[in-house]
Short mmCIF file of C-alpha atoms in Angstrom, two decimals:
data_model
loop_
_atom_site.label_atom_id
_atom_site.label_comp_id
_atom_site.label_asym_id
_atom_site.label_seq_id
_atom_site.Cartn_x
_atom_site.Cartn_y
_atom_site.Cartn_z
CA MET A 1 -5.34 24.99 6.40
CA ALA A 2 -4.76 26.62 9.80
CA GLU A 3 -2.83 23.55 10.96
CA LEU A 4 -0.69 23.64 7.83
CA ALA A 5 -0.02 27.33 8.42
CA GLU A 6 1.19 26.50 11.93
CA LEU A 7 3.62 23.92 10.52
CA GLU A 8 5.13 26.52 8.19
CA ASP A 9 8.85 27.08 8.89
CA PRO A 10 10.68 29.96 7.14
CA LYS A 11 14.00 28.07 6.97
CA THR A 12 12.33 25.05 5.38
CA ARG A 13 10.66 27.36 2.86
CA VAL A 14 14.00 28.87 1.83
CA VAL A 15 15.44 25.38 1.17
CA ASN A 16 12.33 24.22 -0.70
CA GLU A 17 12.11 27.34 -2.85
CA LYS A 18 15.59 26.59 -4.22
CA HIS A 19 14.00 23.47 -5.74
CA GLY A 20 10.93 25.33 -7.01
CA ASP A 21 8.63 24.23 -4.17
CA ASP A 22 6.78 27.14 -2.56
CA HIS A 23 6.03 25.73 0.89
CA GLY A 24 7.75 25.58 4.27
CA VAL A 25 6.22 22.49 5.86
CA ASN A 26 8.50 19.73 7.12
CA LEU A 27 7.47 16.61 5.19
CA SER A 28 7.73 14.32 8.24
CA LYS A 29 5.22 16.55 10.04
CA LEU A 30 3.03 16.61 6.93
CA ARG A 31 3.05 12.79 6.82
CA ALA A 32 2.17 12.64 10.53
CA LEU A 33 -0.82 14.91 9.90
CA ALA A 34 -1.89 12.69 6.97
CA LYS A 35 -1.61 9.59 9.16
CA ARG A 36 -3.95 11.19 11.69
CA LEU A 37 -6.48 12.23 9.04
CA LYS A 38 -6.39 8.82 7.30
CA THR A 39 -7.99 8.42 3.84
CA GLN A 40 -10.53 11.16 3.08
CA GLN A 41 -11.24 11.55 -0.62
CA GLU A 42 -13.62 14.51 -0.34
CA LEU A 43 -11.25 16.45 1.92
CA ALA A 44 -8.40 15.63 -0.47
CA SER A 45 -10.36 17.15 -3.36
CA ARG A 46 -11.06 20.32 -1.38
CA LEU A 47 -7.41 20.63 -0.31
CA TRP A 48 -6.32 20.25 -3.93
CA GLU A 49 -8.64 23.05 -5.02
CA THR A 50 -6.88 25.53 -2.68
CA ASP A 51 -3.88 25.61 -5.10
CA ASP A 52 -1.64 25.70 -1.99
CA THR A 53 1.43 23.48 -2.33
CA ALA A 54 1.44 22.09 1.23
CA ALA A 55 -2.33 21.47 1.04
CA ARG A 56 -1.91 19.64 -2.26
CA LEU A 57 0.85 17.43 -0.85
CA LEU A 58 -1.44 16.58 2.05
CA ALA A 59 -4.28 15.90 -0.42
CA ILE A 60 -2.08 13.39 -2.25
CA LEU A 61 -1.33 11.56 1.01
CA ILE A 62 -4.97 11.23 2.12
CA CYS A 63 -6.69 10.64 -1.23
CA ARG A 64 -7.87 7.32 -2.66
CA PRO A 65 -5.66 6.88 -5.76
CA LYS A 66 -8.03 4.52 -7.58
CA ALA A 67 -10.97 6.93 -7.18
CA PHE A 68 -9.79 9.41 -9.82
CA ALA A 69 -11.04 9.35 -13.41
CA ARG A 70 -8.47 9.53 -16.21
CA ASP A 71 -9.36 13.10 -17.20
CA GLU A 72 -9.26 14.25 -13.56
CA LEU A 73 -5.65 13.08 -13.24
CA ASP A 74 -4.75 14.72 -16.54
CA VAL A 75 -6.08 18.07 -15.30
CA MET A 76 -4.40 17.65 -11.91
CA LEU A 77 -1.01 16.94 -13.46
CA ARG A 78 -1.24 20.06 -15.63
CA GLU A 79 -2.24 22.08 -12.54
CA ALA A 80 0.64 20.70 -10.45
CA ARG A 81 2.82 23.81 -10.52
CA THR A 82 5.69 22.63 -8.31
CA PRO A 83 8.13 19.72 -8.76
CA LYS A 84 7.24 18.04 -5.44
CA VAL A 85 3.48 18.09 -6.11
CA HIS A 86 4.14 16.78 -9.63
CA ASP A 87 6.40 13.94 -8.40
CA TRP A 88 4.14 12.88 -5.54
CA LEU A 89 1.07 12.94 -7.79
CA VAL A 90 2.77 10.64 -10.30
CA ASN A 91 4.35 8.30 -7.73
CA TYR A 92 1.64 8.11 -5.06
CA VAL A 93 -1.52 8.48 -7.13
CA VAL A 94 -1.15 7.91 -10.88
CA LYS A 95 1.00 4.76 -10.52
CA LYS A 96 -1.76 3.20 -8.38
CA ASN A 97 -4.61 4.27 -10.66
CA PRO A 98 -6.18 1.91 -13.24
CA HIS A 99 -5.69 4.55 -15.97
CA SER A 100 -1.91 4.79 -15.46
CA GLU A 101 -0.97 2.94 -18.67
CA GLU A 102 -3.32 5.03 -20.81
CA LEU A 103 -1.94 8.22 -19.23
CA ARG A 104 1.65 7.00 -19.67
CA ARG A 105 1.14 6.75 -23.42
CA ALA A 106 -0.68 10.06 -23.74
CA TRP A 107 1.71 12.04 -21.55
CA SER A 108 4.89 10.64 -23.12
CA ALA A 109 3.84 12.20 -26.43
CA ASP A 110 2.63 15.50 -24.91
CA PRO A 111 4.20 18.71 -26.30
CA ASP A 112 4.52 20.12 -22.75
CA PRO A 113 7.91 18.83 -21.49
CA VAL A 114 6.78 18.74 -17.85
CA VAL A 115 3.75 16.60 -18.79
CA ALA A 116 5.99 14.44 -20.99
CA SER A 117 8.35 13.92 -18.04
CA ALA A 118 5.45 12.31 -16.13
CA GLY A 119 4.89 9.93 -19.03
CA TRP A 120 8.56 8.97 -18.97
CA ALA A 121 8.49 8.49 -15.19
CA LEU A 122 5.66 5.98 -15.69
CA THR A 123 7.65 4.33 -18.49
CA THR A 124 10.67 3.97 -16.19
CA GLU A 125 8.42 2.24 -13.66
CA ARG A 126 7.32 -0.23 -16.33
CA VAL A 127 10.90 -0.84 -17.50
CA ALA A 128 11.69 -1.97 -13.94
CA LYS A 129 8.51 -3.81 -12.99
CA LYS A 130 6.52 -4.81 -16.09
CA PRO A 131 8.62 -4.50 -19.27
CA GLU A 132 6.54 -6.98 -21.28
CA GLY A 133 5.17 -5.24 -24.36
CA LEU A 134 7.52 -2.25 -24.14
CA ASP A 135 9.68 -1.52 -27.18
CA LEU A 136 12.98 -1.04 -25.31
CA PRO A 137 15.12 -0.47 -28.46
CA GLY A 138 12.53 2.09 -29.58
CA LEU A 139 12.72 3.86 -26.20
CA LEU A 140 16.51 4.00 -26.52
CA ASP A 141 16.12 5.49 -30.02
CA VAL A 142 13.92 8.30 -28.64
CA ILE A 143 16.24 8.94 -25.68
CA GLU A 144 19.26 9.07 -27.98
CA VAL A 145 17.63 11.74 -30.16
CA GLU A 146 15.84 13.85 -27.53
CA MET A 147 17.72 13.72 -24.22
CA LYS A 148 20.66 16.03 -24.97
CA ASP A 149 18.54 19.12 -25.68
CA ALA A 150 15.47 18.34 -23.54
CA PRO A 151 14.39 20.84 -20.83
CA ASP A 152 15.55 19.96 -17.31
CA ARG A 153 12.58 17.99 -15.96
CA LEU A 154 12.16 15.99 -19.16
CA GLN A 155 15.91 15.44 -19.49
CA TRP A 156 16.05 14.05 -15.95
CA ALA A 157 13.15 11.66 -16.69
CA LEU A 158 14.71 10.48 -19.97
CA ASN A 159 18.03 9.92 -18.22
CA HIS A 160 16.36 7.90 -15.46
CA CYS A 161 14.68 5.71 -18.07
CA LEU A 162 18.01 5.23 -19.89
CA ALA A 163 19.70 4.15 -16.66
CA GLN A 164 16.83 1.83 -15.73
CA ILE A 165 16.99 0.07 -19.10
CA GLY A 166 20.73 -0.41 -18.65
CA ILE A 167 20.35 -1.67 -15.08
CA GLU A 168 17.46 -4.07 -15.64
CA HIS A 169 18.06 -5.40 -19.16
CA SER A 170 21.56 -6.77 -19.75
CA GLU A 171 21.00 -7.20 -23.50
CA TYR A 172 20.67 -3.41 -23.87
CA ARG A 173 23.24 -2.44 -21.23
CA THR A 174 26.15 -1.75 -23.61
CA ARG A 175 23.99 0.45 -25.82
CA ALA A 176 22.54 2.34 -22.83
CA ILE A 177 26.02 3.05 -21.46
CA ASP A 178 27.22 4.09 -24.93
CA ILE A 179 24.32 6.57 -25.32
CA GLY A 180 25.09 8.02 -21.90
CA GLU A 181 28.80 8.39 -22.66
CA ARG A 182 28.19 10.10 -26.00
CA LEU A 183 25.51 12.52 -24.78
CA GLU A 184 27.30 13.29 -21.46
CA VAL A 185 24.00 14.37 -19.84
CA LEU A 186 24.48 15.04 -16.09
CA LYS A 187 28.13 13.97 -16.35
CA ASP A 188 29.26 16.85 -14.14
CA TYR A 189 26.26 16.81 -11.80
CA PRO A 190 27.46 17.51 -8.22
CA THR A 191 27.08 14.31 -6.20
CA SER A 192 27.35 14.11 -2.40
CA PRO A 193 29.80 11.61 -0.90
CA GLY A 194 28.24 8.17 -0.63
CA CYS A 195 25.64 8.95 -3.30
CA THR A 196 25.58 7.51 -6.82
CA SER A 197 26.05 9.94 -9.71
CA PRO A 198 22.99 10.38 -11.96
CA PHE A 199 25.33 10.17 -15.00
CA ALA A 200 23.86 7.07 -16.66
CA PRO A 201 27.09 5.08 -17.33
CA VAL A 202 28.21 5.48 -13.70
CA TRP A 203 24.69 4.86 -12.35
CA ILE A 204 24.21 1.69 -14.44
CA THR A 205 27.64 0.27 -13.59
CA GLU A 206 27.23 0.93 -9.87
CA MET A 207 23.73 -0.57 -9.60
CA VAL A 208 24.72 -3.68 -11.57
CA ARG A 209 27.77 -4.11 -9.30
CA ARG A 210 25.52 -3.91 -6.23
CA GLN A 211 23.11 -6.47 -7.65
CA ARG A 212 26.01 -8.86 -8.26
CA ASP A 213 27.31 -8.37 -4.72
CA GLU A 214 23.96 -9.17 -3.10
#
């Protein structure tokens, strides 16, 4: 904790707090510290219990993802107050855990939109890597009904899933683009030069073009 406190930078904190993340540690330095510590499950658990954002990010980097029980991960996700902790937990731990599919189903239907967004992030992963058994038309039905009025985090996750379906599955591409065009979610999102817009029709079209060019 003392080492993490030394890595704290006020300017970094100001930038992070704009995104809802209450820490000021440069992530490259945090990763370097994790590399030095290597995998330490017990230390990871103790760091998580501090409720400190930087400590929790470090915990995620040094934990053993497959060591967590299903209910442990469910509690941890609900405790993950900040967007970065939430995203890293889902991407670096839950996706590598044997209970990820069970959690995907449970979280997708959760009344808490932030928890539901984790379920949709796991669904997006499956759309891209293991779509067998997924009801893609059914997912599009849900996205069509819920995305427009969903809270920010959930809306972003639904939109990502919509784009992924359109990018990966040509038979549903026209419908995915049509849903995006009608709902206009993230249509005016500010996009830096050289970056792809998160507006699903633009995102889908651009990624498909790149795949064709490869």
